[in-house]
CSV table of C-alpha atoms in Angstrom, one decimal:
chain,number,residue,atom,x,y,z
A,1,UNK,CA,22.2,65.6,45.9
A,2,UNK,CA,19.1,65.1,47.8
A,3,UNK,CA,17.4,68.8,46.4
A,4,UNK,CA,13.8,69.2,46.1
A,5,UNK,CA,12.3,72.1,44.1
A,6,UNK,CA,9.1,73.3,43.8
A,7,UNK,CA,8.6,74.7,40.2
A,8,UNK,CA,5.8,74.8,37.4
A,9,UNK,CA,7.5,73.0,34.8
A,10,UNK,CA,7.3,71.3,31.2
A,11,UNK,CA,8.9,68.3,31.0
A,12,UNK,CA,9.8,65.3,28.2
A,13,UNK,CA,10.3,61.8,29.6
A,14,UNK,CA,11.5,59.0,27.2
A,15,UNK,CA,9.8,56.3,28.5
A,16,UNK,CA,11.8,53.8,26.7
A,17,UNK,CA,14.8,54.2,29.6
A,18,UNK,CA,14.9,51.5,32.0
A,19,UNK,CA,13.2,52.7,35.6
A,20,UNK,CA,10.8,55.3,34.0
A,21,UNK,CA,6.9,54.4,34.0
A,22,UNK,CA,4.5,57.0,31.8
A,23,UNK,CA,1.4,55.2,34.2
A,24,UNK,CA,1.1,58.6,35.9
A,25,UNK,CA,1.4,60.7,33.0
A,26,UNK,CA,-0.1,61.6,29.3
A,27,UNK,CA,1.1,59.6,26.0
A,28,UNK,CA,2.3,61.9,24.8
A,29,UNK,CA,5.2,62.4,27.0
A,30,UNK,CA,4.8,66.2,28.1
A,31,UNK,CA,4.1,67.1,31.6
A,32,UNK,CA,2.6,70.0,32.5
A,33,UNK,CA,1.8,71.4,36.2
A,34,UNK,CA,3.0,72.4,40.1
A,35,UNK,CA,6.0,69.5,41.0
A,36,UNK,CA,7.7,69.1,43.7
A,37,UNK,CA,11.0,67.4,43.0
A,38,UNK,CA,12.5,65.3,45.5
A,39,UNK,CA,16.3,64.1,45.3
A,40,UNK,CA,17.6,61.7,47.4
A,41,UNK,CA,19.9,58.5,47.7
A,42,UNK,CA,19.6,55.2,49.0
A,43,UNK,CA,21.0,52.4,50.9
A,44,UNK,CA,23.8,52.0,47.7
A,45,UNK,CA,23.6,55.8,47.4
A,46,UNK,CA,22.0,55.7,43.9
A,47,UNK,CA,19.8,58.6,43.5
A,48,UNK,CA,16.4,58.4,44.0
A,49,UNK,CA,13.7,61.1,42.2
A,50,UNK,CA,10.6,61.7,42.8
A,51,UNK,CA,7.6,63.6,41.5
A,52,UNK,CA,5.0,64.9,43.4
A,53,UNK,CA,2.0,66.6,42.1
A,54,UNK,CA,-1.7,67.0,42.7
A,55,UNK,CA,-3.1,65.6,39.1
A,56,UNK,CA,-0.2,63.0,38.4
A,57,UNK,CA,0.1,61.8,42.1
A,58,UNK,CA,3.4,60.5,42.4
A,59,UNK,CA,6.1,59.7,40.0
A,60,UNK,CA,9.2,57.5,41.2
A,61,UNK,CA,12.4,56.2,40.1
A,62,UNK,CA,15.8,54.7,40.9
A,63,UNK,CA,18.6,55.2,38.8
A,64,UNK,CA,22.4,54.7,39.1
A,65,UNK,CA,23.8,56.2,35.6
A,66,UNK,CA,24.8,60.3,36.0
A,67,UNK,CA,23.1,62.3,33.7
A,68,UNK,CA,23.1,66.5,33.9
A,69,UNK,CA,19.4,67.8,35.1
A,70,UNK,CA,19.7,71.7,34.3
A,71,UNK,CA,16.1,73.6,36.0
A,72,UNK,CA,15.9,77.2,35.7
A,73,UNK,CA,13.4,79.4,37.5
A,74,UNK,CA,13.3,83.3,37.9
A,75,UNK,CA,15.9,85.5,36.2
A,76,UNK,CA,19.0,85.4,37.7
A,77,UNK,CA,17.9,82.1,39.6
A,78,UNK,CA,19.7,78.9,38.1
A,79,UNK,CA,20.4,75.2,39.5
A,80,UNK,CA,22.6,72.4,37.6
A,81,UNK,CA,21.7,69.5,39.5
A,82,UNK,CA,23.8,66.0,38.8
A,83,UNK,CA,21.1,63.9,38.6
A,84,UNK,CA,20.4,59.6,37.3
A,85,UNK,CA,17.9,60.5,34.8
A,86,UNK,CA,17.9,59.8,31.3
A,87,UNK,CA,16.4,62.7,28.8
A,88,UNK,CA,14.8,64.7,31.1
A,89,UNK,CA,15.1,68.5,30.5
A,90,UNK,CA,12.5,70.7,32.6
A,91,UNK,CA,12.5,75.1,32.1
A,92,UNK,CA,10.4,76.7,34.5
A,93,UNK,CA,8.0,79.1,34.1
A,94,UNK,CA,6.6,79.8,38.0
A,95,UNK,CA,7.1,83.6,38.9
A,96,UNK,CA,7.8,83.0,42.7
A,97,UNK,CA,11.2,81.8,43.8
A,98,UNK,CA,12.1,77.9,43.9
A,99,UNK,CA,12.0,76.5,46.7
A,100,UNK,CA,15.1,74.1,47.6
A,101,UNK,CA,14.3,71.0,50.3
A,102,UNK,CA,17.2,69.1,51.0
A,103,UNK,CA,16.1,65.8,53.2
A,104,UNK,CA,20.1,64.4,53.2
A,105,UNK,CA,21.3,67.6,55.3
A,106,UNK,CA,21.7,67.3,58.7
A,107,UNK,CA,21.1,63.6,59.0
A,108,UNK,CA,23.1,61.5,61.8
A,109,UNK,CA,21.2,58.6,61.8
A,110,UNK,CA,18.8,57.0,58.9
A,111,UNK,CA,17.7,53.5,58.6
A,112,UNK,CA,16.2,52.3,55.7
A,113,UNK,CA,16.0,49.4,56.4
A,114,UNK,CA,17.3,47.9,53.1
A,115,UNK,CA,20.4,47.1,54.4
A,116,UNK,CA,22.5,45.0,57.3
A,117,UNK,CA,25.8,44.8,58.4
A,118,UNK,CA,26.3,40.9,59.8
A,119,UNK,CA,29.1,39.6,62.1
A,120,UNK,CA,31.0,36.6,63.5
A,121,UNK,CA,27.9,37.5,66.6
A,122,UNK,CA,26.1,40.6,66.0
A,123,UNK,CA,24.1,42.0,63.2
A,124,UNK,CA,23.8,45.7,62.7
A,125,UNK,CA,21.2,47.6,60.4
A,126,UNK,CA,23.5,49.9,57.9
A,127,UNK,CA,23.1,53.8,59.0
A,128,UNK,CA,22.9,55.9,55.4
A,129,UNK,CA,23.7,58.9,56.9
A,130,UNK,CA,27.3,58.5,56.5
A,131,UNK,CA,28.2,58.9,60.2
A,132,UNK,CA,28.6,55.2,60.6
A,133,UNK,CA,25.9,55.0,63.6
A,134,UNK,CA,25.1,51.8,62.5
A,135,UNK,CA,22.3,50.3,64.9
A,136,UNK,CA,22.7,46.5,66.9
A,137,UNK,CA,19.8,44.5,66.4
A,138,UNK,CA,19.1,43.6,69.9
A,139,UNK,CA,16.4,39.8,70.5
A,140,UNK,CA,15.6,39.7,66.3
A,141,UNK,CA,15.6,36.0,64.8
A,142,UNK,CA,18.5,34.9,62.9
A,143,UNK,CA,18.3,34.6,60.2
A,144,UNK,CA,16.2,38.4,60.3
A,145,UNK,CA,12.6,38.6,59.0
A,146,UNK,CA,11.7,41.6,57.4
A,147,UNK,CA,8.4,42.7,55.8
A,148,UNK,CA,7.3,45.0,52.8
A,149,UNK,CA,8.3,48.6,52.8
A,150,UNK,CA,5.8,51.4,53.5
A,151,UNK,CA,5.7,51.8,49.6
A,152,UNK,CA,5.1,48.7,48.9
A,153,UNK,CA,8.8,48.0,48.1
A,154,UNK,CA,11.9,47.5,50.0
A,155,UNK,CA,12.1,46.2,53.6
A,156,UNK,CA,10.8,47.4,57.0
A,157,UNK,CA,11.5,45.9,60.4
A,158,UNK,CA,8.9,44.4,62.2
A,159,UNK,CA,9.2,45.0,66.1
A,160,UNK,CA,7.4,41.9,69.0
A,161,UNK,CA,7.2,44.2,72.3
A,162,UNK,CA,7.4,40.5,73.9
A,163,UNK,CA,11.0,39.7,72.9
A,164,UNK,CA,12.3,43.2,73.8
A,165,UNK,CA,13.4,43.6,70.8
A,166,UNK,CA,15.8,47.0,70.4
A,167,UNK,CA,18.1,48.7,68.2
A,168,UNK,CA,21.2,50.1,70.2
A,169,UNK,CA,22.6,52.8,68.3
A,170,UNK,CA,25.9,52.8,69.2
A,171,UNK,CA,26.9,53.5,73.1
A,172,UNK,CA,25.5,56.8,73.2
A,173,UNK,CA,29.0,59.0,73.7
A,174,UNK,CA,29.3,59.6,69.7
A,175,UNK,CA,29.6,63.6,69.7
A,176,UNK,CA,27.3,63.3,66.7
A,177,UNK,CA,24.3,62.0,68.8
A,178,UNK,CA,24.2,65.1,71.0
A,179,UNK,CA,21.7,67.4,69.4
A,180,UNK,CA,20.5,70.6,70.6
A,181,UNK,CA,17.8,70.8,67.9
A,182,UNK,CA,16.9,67.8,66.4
A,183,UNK,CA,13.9,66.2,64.2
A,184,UNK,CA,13.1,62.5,64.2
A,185,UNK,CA,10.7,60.7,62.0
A,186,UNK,CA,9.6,57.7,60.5
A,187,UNK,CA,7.1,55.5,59.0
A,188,UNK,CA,5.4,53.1,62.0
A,189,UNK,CA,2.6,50.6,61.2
A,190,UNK,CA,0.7,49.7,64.5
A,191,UNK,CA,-1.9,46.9,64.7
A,192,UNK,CA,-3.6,46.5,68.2
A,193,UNK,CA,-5.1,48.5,70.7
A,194,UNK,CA,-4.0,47.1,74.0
A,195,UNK,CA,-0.2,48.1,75.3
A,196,UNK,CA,-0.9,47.1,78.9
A,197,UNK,CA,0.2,50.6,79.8
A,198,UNK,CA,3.2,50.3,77.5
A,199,UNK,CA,3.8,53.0,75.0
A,200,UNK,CA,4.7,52.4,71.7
A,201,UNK,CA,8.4,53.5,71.1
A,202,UNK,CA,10.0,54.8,68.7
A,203,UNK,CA,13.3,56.6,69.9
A,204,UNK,CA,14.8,57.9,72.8
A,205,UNK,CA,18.4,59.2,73.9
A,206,UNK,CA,17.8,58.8,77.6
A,207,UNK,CA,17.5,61.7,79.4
A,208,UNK,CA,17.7,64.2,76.4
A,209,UNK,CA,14.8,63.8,73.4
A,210,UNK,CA,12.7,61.1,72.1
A,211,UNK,CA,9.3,60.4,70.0
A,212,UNK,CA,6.6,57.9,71.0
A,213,UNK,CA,2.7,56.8,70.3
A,214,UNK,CA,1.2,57.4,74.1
A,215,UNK,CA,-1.4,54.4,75.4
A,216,UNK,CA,-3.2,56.5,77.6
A,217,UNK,CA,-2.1,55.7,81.0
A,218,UNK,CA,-1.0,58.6,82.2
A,219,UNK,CA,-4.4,60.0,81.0
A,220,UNK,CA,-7.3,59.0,78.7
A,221,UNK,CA,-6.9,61.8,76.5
A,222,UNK,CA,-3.9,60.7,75.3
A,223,UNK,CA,-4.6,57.4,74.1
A,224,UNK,CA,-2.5,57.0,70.8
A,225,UNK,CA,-1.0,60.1,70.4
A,226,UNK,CA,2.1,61.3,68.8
A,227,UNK,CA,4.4,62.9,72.0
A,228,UNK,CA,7.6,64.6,70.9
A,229,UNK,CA,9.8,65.3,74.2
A,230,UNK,CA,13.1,66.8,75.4
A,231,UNK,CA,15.2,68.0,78.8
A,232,UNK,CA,15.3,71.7,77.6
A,233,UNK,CA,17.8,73.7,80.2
A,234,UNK,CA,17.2,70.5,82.5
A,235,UNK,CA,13.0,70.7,82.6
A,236,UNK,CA,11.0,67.8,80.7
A,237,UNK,CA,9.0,69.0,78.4
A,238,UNK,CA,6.7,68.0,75.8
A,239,UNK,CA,3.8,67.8,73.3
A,240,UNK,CA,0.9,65.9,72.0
A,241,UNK,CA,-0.6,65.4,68.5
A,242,UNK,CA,-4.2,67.4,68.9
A,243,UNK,CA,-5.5,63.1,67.0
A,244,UNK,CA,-4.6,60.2,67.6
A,245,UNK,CA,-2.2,58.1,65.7
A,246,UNK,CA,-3.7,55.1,63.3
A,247,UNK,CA,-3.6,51.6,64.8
A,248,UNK,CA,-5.1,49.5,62.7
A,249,UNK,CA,-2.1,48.5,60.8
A,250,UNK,CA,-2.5,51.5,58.5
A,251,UNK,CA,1.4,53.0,57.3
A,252,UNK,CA,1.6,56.5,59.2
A,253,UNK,CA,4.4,59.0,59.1
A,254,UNK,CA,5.1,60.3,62.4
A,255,UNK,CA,7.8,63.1,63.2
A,256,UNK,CA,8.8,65.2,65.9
A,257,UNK,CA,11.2,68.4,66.0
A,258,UNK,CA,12.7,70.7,68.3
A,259,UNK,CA,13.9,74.3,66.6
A,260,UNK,CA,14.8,76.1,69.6
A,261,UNK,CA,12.1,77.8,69.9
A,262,UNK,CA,9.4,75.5,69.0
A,263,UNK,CA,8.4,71.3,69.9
A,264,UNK,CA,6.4,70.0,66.8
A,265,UNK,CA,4.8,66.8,66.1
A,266,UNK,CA,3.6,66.1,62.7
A,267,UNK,CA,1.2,63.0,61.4
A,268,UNK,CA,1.8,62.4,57.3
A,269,UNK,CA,3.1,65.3,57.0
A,270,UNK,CA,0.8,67.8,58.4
A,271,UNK,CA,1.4,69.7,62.1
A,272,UNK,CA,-0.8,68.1,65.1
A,273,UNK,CA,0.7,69.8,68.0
A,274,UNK,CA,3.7,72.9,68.7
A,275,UNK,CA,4.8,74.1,72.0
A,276,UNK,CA,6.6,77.0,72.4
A,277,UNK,CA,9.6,76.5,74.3
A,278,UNK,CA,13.0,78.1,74.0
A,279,UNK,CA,16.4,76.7,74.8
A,280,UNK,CA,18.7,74.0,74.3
A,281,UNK,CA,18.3,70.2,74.7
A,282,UNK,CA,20.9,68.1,77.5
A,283,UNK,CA,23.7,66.7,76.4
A,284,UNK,CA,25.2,63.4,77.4
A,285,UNK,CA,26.5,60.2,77.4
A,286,UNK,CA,23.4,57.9,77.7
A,287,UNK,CA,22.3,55.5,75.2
A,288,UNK,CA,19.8,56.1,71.8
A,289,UNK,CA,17.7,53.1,71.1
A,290,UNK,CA,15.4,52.8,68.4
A,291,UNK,CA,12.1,50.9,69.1
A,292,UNK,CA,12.4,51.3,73.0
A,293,UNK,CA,13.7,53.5,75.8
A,294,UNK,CA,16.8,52.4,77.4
A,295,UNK,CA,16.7,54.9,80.8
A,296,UNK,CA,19.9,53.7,82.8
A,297,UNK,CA,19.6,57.5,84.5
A,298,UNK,CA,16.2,57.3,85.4
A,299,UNK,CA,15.7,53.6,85.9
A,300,UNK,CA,19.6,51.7,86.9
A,301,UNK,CA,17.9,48.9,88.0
A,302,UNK,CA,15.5,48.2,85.2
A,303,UNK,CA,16.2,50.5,82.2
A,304,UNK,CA,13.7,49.5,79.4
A,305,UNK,CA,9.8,49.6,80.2
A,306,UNK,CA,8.3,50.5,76.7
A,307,UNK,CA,9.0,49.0,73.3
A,308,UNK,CA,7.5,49.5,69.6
A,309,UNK,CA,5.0,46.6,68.3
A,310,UNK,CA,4.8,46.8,65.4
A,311,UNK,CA,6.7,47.6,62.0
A,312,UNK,CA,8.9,50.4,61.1
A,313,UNK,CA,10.3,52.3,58.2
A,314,UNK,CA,12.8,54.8,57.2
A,315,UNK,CA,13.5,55.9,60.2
A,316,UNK,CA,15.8,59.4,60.5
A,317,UNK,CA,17.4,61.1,63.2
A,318,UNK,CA,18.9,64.4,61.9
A,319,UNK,CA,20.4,67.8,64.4
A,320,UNK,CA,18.1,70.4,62.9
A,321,UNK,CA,14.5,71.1,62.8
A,322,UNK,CA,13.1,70.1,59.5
A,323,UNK,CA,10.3,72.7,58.4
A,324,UNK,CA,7.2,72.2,57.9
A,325,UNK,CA,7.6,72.1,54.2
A,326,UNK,CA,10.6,69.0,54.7
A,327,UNK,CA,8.5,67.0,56.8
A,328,UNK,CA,5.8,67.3,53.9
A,329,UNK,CA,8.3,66.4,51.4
A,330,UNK,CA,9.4,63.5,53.6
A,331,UNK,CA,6.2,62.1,53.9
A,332,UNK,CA,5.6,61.6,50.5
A,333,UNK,CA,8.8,59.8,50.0
């Protein structure tokens, strides 16, 4: 589950299955061309496929039947993948080696934002990573309002920097929250230009790595960029996107990754900004929030300063560096 393979490929779709559309490809039902296939699941952990390719643009579906997806590439070289789709059958023919993405390894948090967990008080947005860090929705309405997804379907999560609004991801002490490489990403949809020196936030674990859109306070040059941060061997450090993030309510995929060796920050899916810096990110037992910074080291008496306004989509914590080719193949989900 959750593969992605890059292949030249010939493929049959019978587009009289339910959750197949043949807008994005010839009548006659044979596709031809460089794909990148994209496996994932979803908030009810029905598989998700996608393909990706520069004369058919994009291809999605959702389907919750098993069906057997056999791809074969270079001699020697072959995949049965369980997939939900319905008479496809694709044979390679691209000489180079296939390339495998995987975009469900290594997650520990992920938020689609399809899905809530409610209680006799608090409401919790339903983690699909399968670690159970489920987030508490912290000053939302009741009963929630959600927009659109980035895609045009699903839900995203709107976020007023005047309420304060938060999502507390657990206490912080889960084991599986401290990270000595990490990546985090999502799909943020600003609309104004004034933060009264307020960033725009989009995740922090206090006192160990986060990922935020600067206002430019600290410096003009930084107006709206992307800044990807961490305590590596106890020294802040950081990195700035060389443009600045969109904020004129334009869907934007931001991401941010530590290897090691390297701070990244990418903007839909291309690199804007690596630092090369080499060691391991602090671990400890402060909170994550999603959509602020909680800072109870740095700031006891008055722990949250910056907040997100504006919306928010699949967002994805995972404790590995996605390459650069992941980040791409995340961006186009």
């Amino acid at each position: 589950m959750g593969k992605a393979t890059v292949f030249m490929m010939s493929a049959a779709v019978a587009r009289d299955r339910p959750g197949f559309s043949d807008s994005m490809f010839p009548r006659s039902g044979l596709i031809r061309g460089v794909f990148t296939m994209i496996l994932s699941t979803d908030a009810k952990n029905a598989l998700t496929f996608t393909l990706v390719s520069p004369r058919y643009r994009r291809f999605d579906a959702r389907i919750s039947q098993p069906a057997r997806c056999a791809v074969r590439a270079n001699p020697g070289w072959s995949r049965v993948c369980w997939a939900s789709i319905v008479c496809l059958a694709a044979f390679a023919t691209f000489p180079g080696p296939a390339v495998a993405i995987d975009l469900n390894a290594g997650r520990v948090v992920h938020y689609s934002f399809d899905s809530y967990i409610s209680g006799s008080v608090l409401r919790y947005v339903r983690d699909d990573s399968g670690l159970n860090n489920h987030g508490m929705l912290v000053n939302f309405n009741s009963p929630l309002i959600l927009m659109t997804g980035h895609r045009g379907n699903g839900f995203s999560l709107p976020f007023e920097r005047a309420r304060k609004q938060r999502i507390d991801v657990g206490t912080g002490t889960q084991p599986s929250l401290d990270l000595t490489r990490f990546t985090i990403a999502a799909w943020i949809r600003i609309t104004e230009s004034d933060t009264e020196e307020k960033n725009w936030e989009i995740a922090e674990k206090d006192y160990s790595y986060w990922l935020n859109v600067r206002n430019g306070h600290d410096s003009p040059s930084t107006a709206y960029r992307l800044r990807c941060g961490a305590i590596i061997n106890g020294v802040q450090r950081s990195v700035d996107s060389d443009i600045q993030v969109p904020h004129n309510g334009t869907w934007v995929h931001v991401a941010g990754t530590f290897s090691g060796s390297y701070l990244r920050v990418y903007i839909n899916g291309a690199r804007r900004g690596s630092l090369a810096v080499a060691g391991s990110v602090i671990k400890n037992d402060y909170p994550l929030a999603v959509g602020a910074n909680n800072k109870p080291f740095e700031n006891p008496e008055d722990p949250f300063h910056n907040w997100m306004n504006g919306t928010m989509d699949d967002f994805r914590l995972y404790r590995r560096a996605l390459t650069g080719e992941e980040i791409k193949a995340l961006a186009q989900l």
